[in-house]
mmCIF file of C-alpha atoms in Angstrom:
data_model
loop_
_atom_site.group_PDB
_atom_site.id
_atom_site.type_symbol
_atom_site.label_atom_id
_atom_site.label_comp_id
_atom_site.label_asym_id
_atom_site.label_seq_id
_atom_site.Cartn_x
_atom_site.Cartn_y
_atom_site.Cartn_z
ATOM 1 C CA MET G 1288 14.797 9.349 26.709
ATOM 2 C CA ASN G 1289 14.250 5.633 26.949
ATOM 3 C CA ASP G 1290 17.434 3.670 27.863
ATOM 4 C CA LYS G 1291 15.897 0.231 27.254
ATOM 5 C CA LEU G 1292 17.068 -1.743 24.266
ATOM 6 C CA ARG G 1293 14.314 -1.857 21.639
ATOM 7 C CA ILE G 1294 14.075 -4.900 19.335
ATOM 8 C CA TYR G 1295 11.866 -5.418 16.331
ATOM 9 C CA TYR G 1296 11.430 -8.977 15.072
ATOM 10 C CA ALA G 1297 9.896 -9.617 11.658
ATOM 11 C CA GLY G 1298 9.157 -13.298 11.529
ATOM 12 C CA GLY G 1299 7.771 -15.357 8.716
ATOM 13 C CA PRO G 1300 4.309 -16.841 8.293
ATOM 14 C CA GLY G 1301 4.217 -18.841 11.516
ATOM 15 C CA ASP G 1302 1.745 -18.174 14.335
ATOM 16 C CA ILE G 1303 4.018 -15.963 16.463
ATOM 17 C CA VAL G 1304 1.205 -15.000 18.840
ATOM 18 C CA GLY G 1305 0.429 -18.682 19.575
ATOM 19 C CA THR G 1306 4.168 -19.339 20.176
ATOM 20 C CA PHE G 1307 4.279 -16.308 22.516
ATOM 21 C CA ARG G 1308 1.256 -17.569 24.493
ATOM 22 C CA HIS G 1309 3.051 -20.910 24.996
ATOM 23 C CA TRP G 1310 6.242 -19.070 25.912
ATOM 24 C CA LEU G 1311 4.402 -17.018 28.525
ATOM 25 C CA ALA G 1312 3.067 -20.248 30.035
ATOM 26 C CA GLY G 1313 6.627 -21.612 30.161
ATOM 27 C CA GLU G 1314 5.902 -24.171 27.434
ATOM 28 C CA THR G 1315 7.388 -25.050 24.095
ATOM 29 C CA ASP G 1316 5.052 -24.464 21.194
ATOM 30 C CA PRO G 1317 3.823 -28.019 20.285
ATOM 31 C CA SER G 1318 3.245 -26.907 16.635
ATOM 32 C CA GLU G 1319 6.950 -26.324 16.190
ATOM 33 C CA LEU G 1320 9.395 -29.178 15.593
ATOM 34 C CA ALA G 1321 12.288 -27.336 17.298
ATOM 35 C CA VAL G 1322 12.552 -24.359 19.575
ATOM 36 C CA ALA G 1323 11.061 -21.563 17.506
ATOM 37 C CA TYR G 1324 13.326 -18.681 16.568
ATOM 38 C CA SER G 1325 10.687 -16.290 17.982
ATOM 39 C CA SER G 1326 10.880 -18.082 21.349
ATOM 40 C CA GLN G 1327 14.609 -17.495 21.349
ATOM 41 C CA CYS G 1328 13.989 -13.817 20.583
ATOM 42 C CA PHE G 1329 11.519 -13.635 23.505
ATOM 43 C CA ASP G 1330 14.116 -15.222 25.747
ATOM 44 C CA PHE G 1331 16.743 -12.759 24.679
ATOM 45 C CA ALA G 1332 14.495 -9.691 25.050
ATOM 46 C CA LYS G 1333 13.525 -10.845 28.560
ATOM 47 C CA GLN G 1334 17.150 -11.463 29.577
ATOM 48 C CA GLN G 1335 18.115 -7.970 28.314
ATOM 49 C CA GLY G 1336 15.077 -6.211 29.830
ATOM 50 C CA ALA G 1337 14.327 -5.021 26.266
ATOM 51 C CA GLU G 1338 11.144 -3.746 24.665
ATOM 52 C CA LEU G 1339 10.082 -6.005 21.788
ATOM 53 C CA LEU G 1340 7.714 -5.679 18.915
ATOM 54 C CA ALA G 1341 7.441 -9.038 17.021
ATOM 55 C CA VAL G 1342 5.314 -9.330 13.877
ATOM 56 C CA SER G 1343 4.517 -12.341 11.691
ATOM 57 C CA SER G 1344 2.507 -12.693 8.470
ATOM 58 C CA CYS G 1345 0.393 -15.510 9.921
ATOM 59 C CA ALA G 1346 -3.039 -15.681 8.251
ATOM 60 C CA ARG G 1347 -4.762 -15.646 11.661
ATOM 61 C CA ARG G 1348 -4.965 -11.983 12.808
ATOM 62 C CA ASP G 1349 -4.141 -11.752 16.558
ATOM 63 C CA GLU G 1350 -2.181 -9.664 18.983
ATOM 64 C CA VAL G 1351 -1.039 -10.024 22.558
ATOM 65 C CA GLN G 1352 1.024 -7.890 24.865
ATOM 66 C CA SER G 1353 2.794 -8.701 28.089
ATOM 67 C CA GLY G 1354 5.236 -6.470 29.910
ATOM 68 C CA GLY G 1355 7.406 -4.731 27.357
ATOM 69 C CA MET G 1356 6.632 -7.284 24.637
ATOM 70 C CA LYS G 1357 4.026 -6.834 21.957
ATOM 71 C CA VAL G 1358 3.509 -9.704 19.528
ATOM 72 C CA ARG G 1359 1.310 -9.459 16.428
ATOM 73 C CA ASN G 1360 0.035 -11.791 13.666
ATOM 74 C CA ARG G 1361 -0.612 -9.503 10.682
ATOM 75 C CA PRO G 1362 -1.744 -11.423 7.594
ATOM 76 C CA ALA G 1363 0.130 -10.699 4.418
ATOM 77 C CA PHE G 1364 -1.569 -8.701 1.622
ATOM 78 C CA PRO G 1365 -3.368 -11.384 -0.469
ATOM 79 C CA SER G 1366 -2.068 -11.894 -3.982
ATOM 80 C CA SER G 1367 -0.710 -14.469 -6.280
ATOM 81 C CA ASP G 1368 2.539 -16.253 -5.394
ATOM 82 C CA ARG G 1369 3.677 -15.845 -9.010
ATOM 83 C CA GLY G 1370 5.071 -13.029 -11.134
ATOM 84 C CA LEU G 1371 3.905 -9.513 -10.583
ATOM 85 C CA GLY G 1372 1.487 -10.498 -7.770
ATOM 86 C CA TYR G 1373 4.375 -11.921 -5.725
ATOM 87 C CA HIS G 1374 6.466 -8.809 -6.133
ATOM 88 C CA LEU G 1375 3.545 -6.523 -5.339
ATOM 89 C CA ARG G 1376 2.891 -8.444 -2.129
ATOM 90 C CA GLN G 1377 6.606 -8.219 -1.208
ATOM 91 C CA MET G 1378 6.611 -4.467 -1.736
ATOM 92 C CA ILE G 1379 3.452 -3.935 0.332
ATOM 93 C CA SER G 1380 4.873 -6.158 3.081
ATOM 94 C CA GLY G 1381 8.102 -4.181 2.974
ATOM 95 C CA LEU G 1382 6.301 -0.871 3.236
ATOM 96 C CA ARG G 1383 4.293 -2.116 6.200
ATOM 97 C CA LEU G 1384 7.535 -3.255 7.822
ATOM 98 C CA LEU G 1385 9.122 0.187 7.190
ATOM 99 C CA ALA G 1386 6.071 1.854 8.787
ATOM 100 C CA ASP G 1387 6.506 -0.427 11.862
ATOM 101 C CA LEU G 1388 10.224 0.544 12.089
ATOM 102 C CA PHE G 1389 9.544 4.254 11.759
ATOM 103 C CA ARG G 1390 6.839 4.139 14.472
ATOM 104 C CA PHE G 1391 8.630 1.810 16.941
ATOM 105 C CA ARG G 1392 12.165 3.136 16.340
ATOM 106 C CA PRO G 1393 14.034 0.010 17.504
ATOM 107 C CA ASP G 1394 17.781 -0.101 18.132
ATOM 108 C CA VAL G 1395 17.906 -3.397 16.173
ATOM 109 C CA ALA G 1396 15.627 -5.091 13.734
ATOM 110 C CA VAL G 1397 15.830 -8.881 13.160
ATOM 111 C CA ILE G 1398 14.344 -9.513 9.695
ATOM 112 C CA ALA G 1399 13.539 -13.013 8.467
ATOM 113 C CA GLU G 1400 14.159 -13.851 4.842
ATOM 114 C CA GLY G 1401 11.189 -13.398 2.587
ATOM 115 C CA THR G 1402 9.585 -10.776 4.815
ATOM 116 C CA ALA G 1403 10.379 -7.829 2.644
ATOM 117 C CA PRO G 1404 12.612 -6.822 -0.251
ATOM 118 C CA TRP G 1405 16.052 -6.091 1.240
ATOM 119 C CA CYS G 1406 16.464 -2.976 -0.887
ATOM 120 C CA LEU G 1407 13.722 -1.226 1.145
ATOM 121 C CA LEU G 1408 15.700 -1.656 4.332
ATOM 122 C CA PHE G 1409 18.632 0.533 3.261
ATOM 123 C CA ALA G 1410 16.658 3.546 4.380
ATOM 124 C CA VAL G 1411 16.323 2.341 7.987
ATOM 125 C CA ARG G 1412 20.089 2.268 8.458
ATOM 126 C CA ARG G 1413 20.016 6.076 8.163
ATOM 127 C CA LEU G 1414 17.788 6.129 11.252
ATOM 128 C CA GLY G 1415 20.453 4.313 13.259
ATOM 129 C CA ILE G 1416 18.558 0.977 13.277
ATOM 130 C CA ARG G 1417 20.863 -1.977 12.905
ATOM 131 C CA ILE G 1418 19.449 -4.680 10.644
ATOM 132 C CA LEU G 1419 20.178 -8.347 11.436
ATOM 133 C CA PRO G 1420 19.082 -10.678 8.654
ATOM 134 C CA SER G 1421 17.710 -13.975 9.814
ATOM 135 C CA LEU G 1422 18.365 -16.339 6.942
ATOM 136 C CA HIS G 1423 17.208 -19.989 6.871
ATOM 137 C CA CYS G 1424 17.532 -22.671 4.264
ATOM 138 C CA VAL G 1425 14.221 -24.124 3.217
ATOM 139 C CA VAL G 1426 13.587 -26.783 0.603
ATOM 140 C CA ARG G 1427 10.226 -25.741 -0.837
ATOM 141 C CA THR G 1428 9.062 -28.765 -2.812
ATOM 142 C CA LYS G 1429 9.933 -32.380 -3.497
ATOM 143 C CA ARG G 1430 11.056 -31.350 -6.941
ATOM 144 C CA ASP G 1431 13.429 -28.781 -5.391
ATOM 145 C CA ALA G 1432 14.819 -31.477 -3.071
ATOM 146 C CA GLU G 1433 15.292 -33.908 -6.005
ATOM 147 C CA SER G 1434 17.080 -31.203 -7.982
ATOM 148 C CA ILE G 1435 19.429 -30.425 -5.107
ATOM 149 C CA VAL G 1436 20.203 -34.078 -4.498
ATOM 150 C CA SER G 1437 20.814 -34.779 -8.237
ATOM 151 C CA GLY G 1438 23.146 -31.761 -8.304
ATOM 152 C CA ILE G 1439 25.229 -33.236 -5.431
ATOM 153 C CA ARG G 1440 25.684 -36.616 -7.141
#
């Protein structure tokens, strides 16, 4: 039986492998405006001596492993960002995430918003995997920002 903490991190569309390579070199990823959430996850995993599997939906397929950490860019299933295509892509992403969780069997899974439909994650709780949602607020378009500002006034 493995006594090490096992962490699964499902990030968004950012280049998590590039960030990991910078992290391994002791650098901050210059493509990020602030310390990347994934870098903070790498720090935590290292401090805890944990095994980590971190996956993003970055369009550039890549993978790197160092020590007990494996980091993977796995492009999202291509589809429309509208209507049925959006929901189909979300379901496929969710099923891929579930497959990762069943194979890796982490103690905890940190799941970024928009990674998968939350309803699919109810099943993993039965496996004893704790789910930690990573929720961020993002203004998507100038029109969204204008709508929010006009609603405040």
